[in-house]
Short mmCIF file of C-alpha atoms in Angstrom, two decimals:
data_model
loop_
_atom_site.label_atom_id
_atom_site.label_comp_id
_atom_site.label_asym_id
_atom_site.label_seq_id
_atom_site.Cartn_x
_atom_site.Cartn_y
_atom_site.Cartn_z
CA UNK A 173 -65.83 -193.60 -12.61
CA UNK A 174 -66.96 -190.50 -10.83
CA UNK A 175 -66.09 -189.82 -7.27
CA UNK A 176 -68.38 -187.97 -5.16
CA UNK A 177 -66.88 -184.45 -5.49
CA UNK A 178 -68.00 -183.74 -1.80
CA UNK A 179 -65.49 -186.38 -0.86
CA UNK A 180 -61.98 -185.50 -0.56
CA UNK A 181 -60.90 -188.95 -1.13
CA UNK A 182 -62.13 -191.35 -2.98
CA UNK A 183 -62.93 -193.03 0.42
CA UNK A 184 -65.37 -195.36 1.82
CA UNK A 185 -67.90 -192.89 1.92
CA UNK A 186 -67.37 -192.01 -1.62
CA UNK A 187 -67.13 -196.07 -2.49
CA UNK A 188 -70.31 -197.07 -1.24
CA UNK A 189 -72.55 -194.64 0.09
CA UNK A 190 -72.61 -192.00 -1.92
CA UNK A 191 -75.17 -191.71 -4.55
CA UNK A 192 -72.42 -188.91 -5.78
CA UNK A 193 -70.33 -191.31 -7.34
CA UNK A 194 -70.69 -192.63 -10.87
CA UNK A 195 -69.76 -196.22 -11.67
CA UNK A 196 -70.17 -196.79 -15.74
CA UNK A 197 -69.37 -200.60 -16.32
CA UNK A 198 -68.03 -201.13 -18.90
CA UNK A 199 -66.20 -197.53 -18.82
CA UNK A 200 -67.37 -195.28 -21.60
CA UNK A 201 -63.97 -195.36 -23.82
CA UNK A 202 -63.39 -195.28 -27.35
CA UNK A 203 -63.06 -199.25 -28.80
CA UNK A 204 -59.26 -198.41 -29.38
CA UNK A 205 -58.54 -196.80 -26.09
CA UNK A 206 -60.69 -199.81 -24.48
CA UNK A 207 -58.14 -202.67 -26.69
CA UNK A 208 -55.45 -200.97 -25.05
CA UNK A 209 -56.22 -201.16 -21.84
CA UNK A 210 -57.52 -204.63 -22.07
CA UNK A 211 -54.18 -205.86 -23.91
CA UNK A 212 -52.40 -203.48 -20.78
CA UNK A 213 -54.31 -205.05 -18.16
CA UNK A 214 -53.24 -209.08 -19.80
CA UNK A 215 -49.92 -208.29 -19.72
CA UNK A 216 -49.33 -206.66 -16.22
CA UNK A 217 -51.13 -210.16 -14.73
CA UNK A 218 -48.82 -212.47 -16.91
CA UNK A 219 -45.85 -210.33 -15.97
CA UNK A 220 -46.64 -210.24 -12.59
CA UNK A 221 -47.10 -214.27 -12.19
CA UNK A 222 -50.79 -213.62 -11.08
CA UNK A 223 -53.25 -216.09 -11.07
CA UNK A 224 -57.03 -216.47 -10.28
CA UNK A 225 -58.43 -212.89 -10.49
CA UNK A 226 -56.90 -209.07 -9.99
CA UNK A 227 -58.41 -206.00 -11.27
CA UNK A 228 -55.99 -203.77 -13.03
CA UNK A 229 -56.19 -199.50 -12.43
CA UNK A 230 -55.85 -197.22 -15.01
CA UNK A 231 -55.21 -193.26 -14.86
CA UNK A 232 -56.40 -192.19 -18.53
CA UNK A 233 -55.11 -188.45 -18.44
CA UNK A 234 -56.06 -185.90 -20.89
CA UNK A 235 -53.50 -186.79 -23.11
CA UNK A 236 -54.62 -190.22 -23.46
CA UNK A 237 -51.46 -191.82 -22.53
CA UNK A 238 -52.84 -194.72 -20.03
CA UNK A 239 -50.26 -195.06 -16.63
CA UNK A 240 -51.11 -198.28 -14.56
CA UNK A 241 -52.20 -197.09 -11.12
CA UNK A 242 -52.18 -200.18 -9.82
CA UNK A 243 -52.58 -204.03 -9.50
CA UNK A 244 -55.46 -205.17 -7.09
CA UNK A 245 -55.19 -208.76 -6.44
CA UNK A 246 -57.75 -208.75 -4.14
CA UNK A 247 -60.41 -206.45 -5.18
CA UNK A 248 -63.58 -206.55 -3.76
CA UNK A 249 -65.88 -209.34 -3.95
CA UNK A 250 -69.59 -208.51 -2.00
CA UNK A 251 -72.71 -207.78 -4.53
CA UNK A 252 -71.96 -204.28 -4.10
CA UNK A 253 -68.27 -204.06 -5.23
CA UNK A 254 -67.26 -203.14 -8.57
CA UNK A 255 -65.46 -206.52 -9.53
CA UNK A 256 -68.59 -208.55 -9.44
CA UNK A 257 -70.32 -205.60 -11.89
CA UNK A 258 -67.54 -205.94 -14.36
CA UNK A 259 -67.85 -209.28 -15.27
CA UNK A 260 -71.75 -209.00 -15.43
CA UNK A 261 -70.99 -206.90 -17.96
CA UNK A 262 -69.10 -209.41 -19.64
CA UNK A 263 -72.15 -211.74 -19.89
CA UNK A 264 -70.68 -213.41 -16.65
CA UNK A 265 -73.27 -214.04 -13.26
CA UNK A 266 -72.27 -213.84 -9.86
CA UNK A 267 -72.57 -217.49 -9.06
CA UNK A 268 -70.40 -218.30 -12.56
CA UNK A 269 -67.20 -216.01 -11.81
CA UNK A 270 -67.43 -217.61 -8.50
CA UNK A 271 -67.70 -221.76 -10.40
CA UNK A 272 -64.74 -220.19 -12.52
CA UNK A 273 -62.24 -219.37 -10.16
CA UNK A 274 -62.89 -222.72 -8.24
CA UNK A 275 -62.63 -224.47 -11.56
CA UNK A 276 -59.63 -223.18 -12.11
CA UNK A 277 -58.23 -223.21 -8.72
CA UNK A 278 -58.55 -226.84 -8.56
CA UNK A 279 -56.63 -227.22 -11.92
CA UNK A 280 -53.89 -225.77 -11.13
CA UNK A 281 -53.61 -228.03 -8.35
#
C-alpha cells in the first residue's frame, strides 16, 4: 500500500477518497517474504484465540525483518474496504466470504 503523500496520516481521506493512495492486492512481495507473512499472520490468530476473521498488519522495513503492527479483528467489511479485496484475490466472492463466516459461525455453536 501507498498512502496519499498529501495526507499526513494515513486517514480517512487517505483510506477512501484519495485516488493518491495505492492498494496492490495481493501486495507485490517476493514468494518467500509473502510465506512468511502468511505463516506470521496464522500464528498471531491461533495465539491470540481468534476466531471468524481478523486481518493481520505488517511493517516490512528496509531490512526485511517483518514487525506485526497490529491485529484487526474487525477490519472493514463495505465493497470498498480492503478486506473484501483480499479475499477476491484469493479466488473468494463477496457473497462466499460472507456464506463462510456464517458457516462457520454456526459450527462452532
Amino acid at each position: 500500500m501507498h498512502a496519499d503523500p498529501r495526507q499526513p496520516f494515513f486517514n480517512a481521506t487517505a483510506k477512501y477518497d484519495s485516488s493518491r493512495t495505492r492498494f496492490s492486492v495481493p501486495a507485490l512481495l517476493e514468494d518467500r517474504l509473502a510465506e512468511r507473512l502468511r505463516r506470521t499472520a496464522l500464528d498471531v490468530f491461533e495465539v491470540l484465540g481468534c476466531a471468524g476473521l481478523a486481518r493481520v498488519d505488517f511493517f516490512v522495513p528496509a531490512d526485511g525483518e517483518p514487525v506485526v503492527n497490529e491485529i484487526n479483528t474487525f477490519p472493514g467489511f463495505t465493497p470498498a474496504s480492503q478486506f473484501p479485496r483480499m479475499f477476491a484475490a484469493a479466488g473468494m466472492s463477496y457473497a462466499e466470504v460472507v456464506d463462510t463466516l456464517i458457516r462457520t459461525a454456526v459450527a462452532r455453536g
